[in-house]
Short mmCIF file of C-alpha atoms in Angstrom, two decimals:
data_model
loop_
_atom_site.label_atom_id
_atom_site.label_comp_id
_atom_site.label_asym_id
_atom_site.label_seq_id
_atom_site.Cartn_x
_atom_site.Cartn_y
_atom_site.Cartn_z
CA MET A 1 14.03 38.91 -68.68
CA ASP A 2 11.21 41.51 -67.48
CA THR A 3 6.97 39.99 -65.99
CA HIS A 4 5.45 42.66 -66.58
CA VAL A 5 5.27 45.84 -69.12
CA THR A 6 4.75 49.57 -67.21
CA ASN A 7 3.04 51.81 -69.34
CA ALA A 8 1.17 55.16 -68.84
CA TYR A 9 -2.27 54.11 -70.65
CA GLN A 10 -3.95 51.17 -69.62
CA SER A 11 -6.59 50.62 -72.49
CA ASP A 12 -3.66 50.63 -75.37
CA TRP A 13 -1.51 46.87 -73.99
CA THR A 14 -3.05 45.35 -76.76
CA LEU A 15 -0.82 46.65 -78.47
CA TYR A 16 2.39 45.20 -76.72
CA VAL A 17 1.29 41.47 -76.90
CA ASP A 18 2.95 40.53 -79.87
CA ALA A 19 6.19 41.83 -78.91
CA ILE A 20 6.40 40.53 -75.66
CA GLN A 21 5.33 37.15 -77.39
CA VAL A 22 8.10 37.25 -79.31
CA VAL A 23 10.82 38.40 -76.25
CA TYR A 24 8.72 36.16 -74.39
CA ASN A 25 9.78 32.36 -76.80
CA ASN A 26 13.28 33.92 -77.18
CA GLN A 27 13.92 33.59 -74.02
CA VAL A 28 16.23 29.97 -72.85
CA ASN A 29 14.41 27.27 -71.68
CA VAL A 30 15.98 26.10 -68.29
CA ALA A 31 14.48 22.31 -68.98
CA THR A 32 15.32 22.22 -72.34
CA GLY A 33 18.69 24.98 -72.59
CA GLN A 34 16.83 26.28 -76.16
CA ALA A 35 14.63 29.01 -76.72
CA PRO A 36 10.57 28.05 -77.46
CA ASN A 37 11.17 29.99 -81.13
CA MET A 38 14.54 28.30 -82.13
CA LEU A 39 12.85 24.70 -81.57
CA MET A 40 9.93 25.79 -83.94
CA PHE A 41 11.14 28.09 -86.20
CA GLY A 42 15.54 27.03 -85.81
CA TYR A 43 16.18 30.89 -85.21
CA LEU A 44 15.36 33.57 -83.08
CA PRO A 45 13.24 35.65 -85.20
CA THR A 46 14.05 39.54 -83.77
CA THR A 47 11.29 42.52 -83.26
CA THR A 48 11.84 44.51 -86.58
CA LEU A 49 10.45 42.26 -90.21
CA GLN A 50 13.17 41.09 -91.54
CA ILE A 51 12.48 40.08 -95.26
CA PRO A 52 15.00 39.42 -98.01
CA ALA A 53 15.08 41.05 -101.55
CA ILE A 54 13.81 38.20 -103.76
CA ASP A 55 14.60 38.82 -107.68
CA ALA A 56 11.15 37.49 -109.75
CA GLU A 57 14.10 35.82 -111.11
CA SER A 58 15.89 33.77 -108.64
CA SER A 59 14.29 30.29 -108.64
CA TYR A 60 15.75 27.78 -106.04
CA SER A 61 18.78 26.61 -107.20
CA ARG A 62 19.98 22.44 -105.67
CA ASP A 63 22.14 24.74 -103.34
CA GLN A 64 19.05 25.69 -102.31
CA GLN A 65 17.10 22.66 -101.77
CA ARG A 66 20.31 21.21 -100.13
CA SER A 67 20.48 23.78 -97.57
CA ALA A 68 16.72 23.58 -96.48
CA ALA A 69 17.49 19.95 -96.08
CA GLU A 70 20.61 20.91 -93.75
CA ARG A 71 17.88 23.30 -92.14
CA ILE A 72 14.59 20.76 -91.76
CA GLU A 73 18.24 18.18 -90.29
CA HIS A 74 19.31 20.92 -87.68
CA LEU A 75 15.77 22.00 -86.55
CA GLN A 76 15.22 18.38 -86.16
CA LEU A 77 18.77 17.41 -83.56
CA LEU A 78 17.59 20.54 -81.24
CA ARG A 79 14.81 18.73 -81.27
CA GLN A 80 15.25 15.66 -80.44
CA GLU A 81 17.92 17.44 -77.80
CA ALA A 82 15.10 19.89 -76.23
CA HIS A 83 13.10 16.17 -75.89
CA ASP A 84 16.22 14.18 -74.82
CA ALA A 85 16.99 17.37 -71.84
CA LEU A 86 12.98 17.09 -71.19
CA VAL A 87 13.08 13.33 -70.39
CA PHE A 88 16.38 14.09 -68.28
CA GLY A 89 14.84 16.98 -66.08
CA GLN A 90 12.07 14.57 -65.42
CA PHE A 91 14.18 11.11 -64.80
CA THR A 92 16.21 13.67 -61.88
CA VAL A 93 13.10 14.60 -60.29
CA ALA A 94 12.00 11.17 -60.13
CA MET A 95 14.49 9.82 -59.21
CA TYR A 96 15.00 12.55 -56.12
CA PHE A 97 11.83 12.14 -55.59
CA ASP A 98 12.02 7.96 -54.66
CA LYS A 99 14.54 8.90 -52.75
CA ASN A 100 12.73 11.24 -50.53
CA HIS A 101 9.70 9.50 -49.90
CA THR A 102 9.33 6.22 -49.52
CA ILE A 103 6.14 3.68 -48.95
CA PRO A 104 4.02 3.52 -46.62
CA PRO A 105 4.19 0.36 -44.47
CA PHE A 106 0.25 0.03 -44.16
CA LYS A 107 -1.44 -3.07 -45.11
CA ALA A 108 -4.72 -4.26 -45.27
CA GLY A 109 -6.91 -3.99 -42.33
CA ASP A 110 -4.37 -1.56 -40.43
CA LYS A 111 -5.26 1.17 -38.57
CA VAL A 112 -4.32 4.69 -39.52
CA TYR A 113 -4.72 8.14 -38.65
CA LEU A 114 -5.64 11.25 -40.75
CA LYS A 115 -4.06 14.59 -39.80
CA LEU A 116 -6.84 17.65 -40.35
CA ALA A 117 -6.02 20.91 -41.82
CA LYS A 118 -6.03 23.60 -39.27
CA LYS A 119 -6.36 26.73 -40.79
CA HIS A 120 -3.27 27.43 -42.78
CA THR A 121 -1.04 23.37 -42.00
CA PRO A 122 -1.43 21.26 -44.67
CA GLY A 123 -3.79 18.29 -43.78
CA TYR A 124 -7.15 16.93 -44.48
CA ALA A 125 -9.71 19.78 -43.98
CA VAL A 126 -12.82 18.25 -42.48
CA PRO A 127 -15.15 20.92 -41.63
CA GLY A 128 -17.03 20.66 -38.39
CA ILE A 129 -14.04 18.46 -36.63
CA THR A 130 -11.75 20.94 -34.74
CA CYS A 131 -9.00 17.93 -33.57
CA ARG A 132 -5.65 17.71 -35.17
CA LYS A 133 -5.91 13.60 -35.61
CA LEU A 134 -9.41 11.65 -36.88
CA GLY A 135 -8.82 7.77 -36.56
CA PRO A 136 -9.88 4.57 -34.66
CA GLN A 137 -11.58 6.08 -31.52
CA ARG A 138 -13.00 4.36 -28.82
CA LYS A 139 -17.07 3.94 -28.47
CA LYS A 140 -17.93 5.35 -25.22
CA ALA A 141 -20.61 4.89 -23.50
CA PRO A 142 -23.90 6.98 -24.17
CA LYS A 143 -24.44 9.67 -20.98
CA ALA A 144 -27.01 9.11 -18.95
CA LYS A 145 -29.62 11.40 -19.55
CA LYS A 146 -30.18 13.73 -16.32
CA THR A 147 -33.27 13.91 -15.35
CA ALA A 148 -34.85 16.07 -13.20
CA LYS A 149 -35.43 15.27 -9.67
CA THR A 150 -38.43 15.82 -8.22
CA PRO A 151 -38.97 16.34 -4.49
CA THR A 152 -39.32 13.14 -2.26
CA VAL A 153 -41.67 13.22 0.56
CA PRO A 154 -39.21 10.63 3.95
CA THR A 155 -41.51 7.89 4.57
CA ARG A 156 -41.80 7.27 8.71
CA LYS A 157 -39.44 4.43 8.00
CA SER A 158 -36.67 6.80 6.43
CA ALA A 159 -37.42 9.68 8.97
CA ARG A 160 -36.86 7.07 12.10
CA LEU A 161 -33.49 6.18 10.66
CA ALA A 162 -32.11 9.17 10.53
#
């Protein structure tokens, strides 16, 4: 199926939306195995208008009522099959996820590390922190403040010892 429509004029794209929608809804869905129009209406509509000739004198006979009931039954069967296919798809994805992912063995009170994102790598983005790990870190002793040294004048005792 085409994913886009190319046109010489960009101002008349609204004329093609209905036709594109019909074509898109007539495509078979991989998960359900049916087209959305088939599930909704029981048939695949075409892009051309097809109206059967109806006589003014005709009325619904018992055969037509029976075929309408069969059509409704068939439509309900298609919808049930689509629902079952979706449930099965969800189940298989859940099984695949459960098989490949385990619950982390953390307990309440355990120390954990967070992997931080750096540019395009996955992780938690924390502004202002550039390290790759964030977690329990030892508290460092505060650094001694540097003070301006004042020149000391040697006393007599210190001058004699030197």
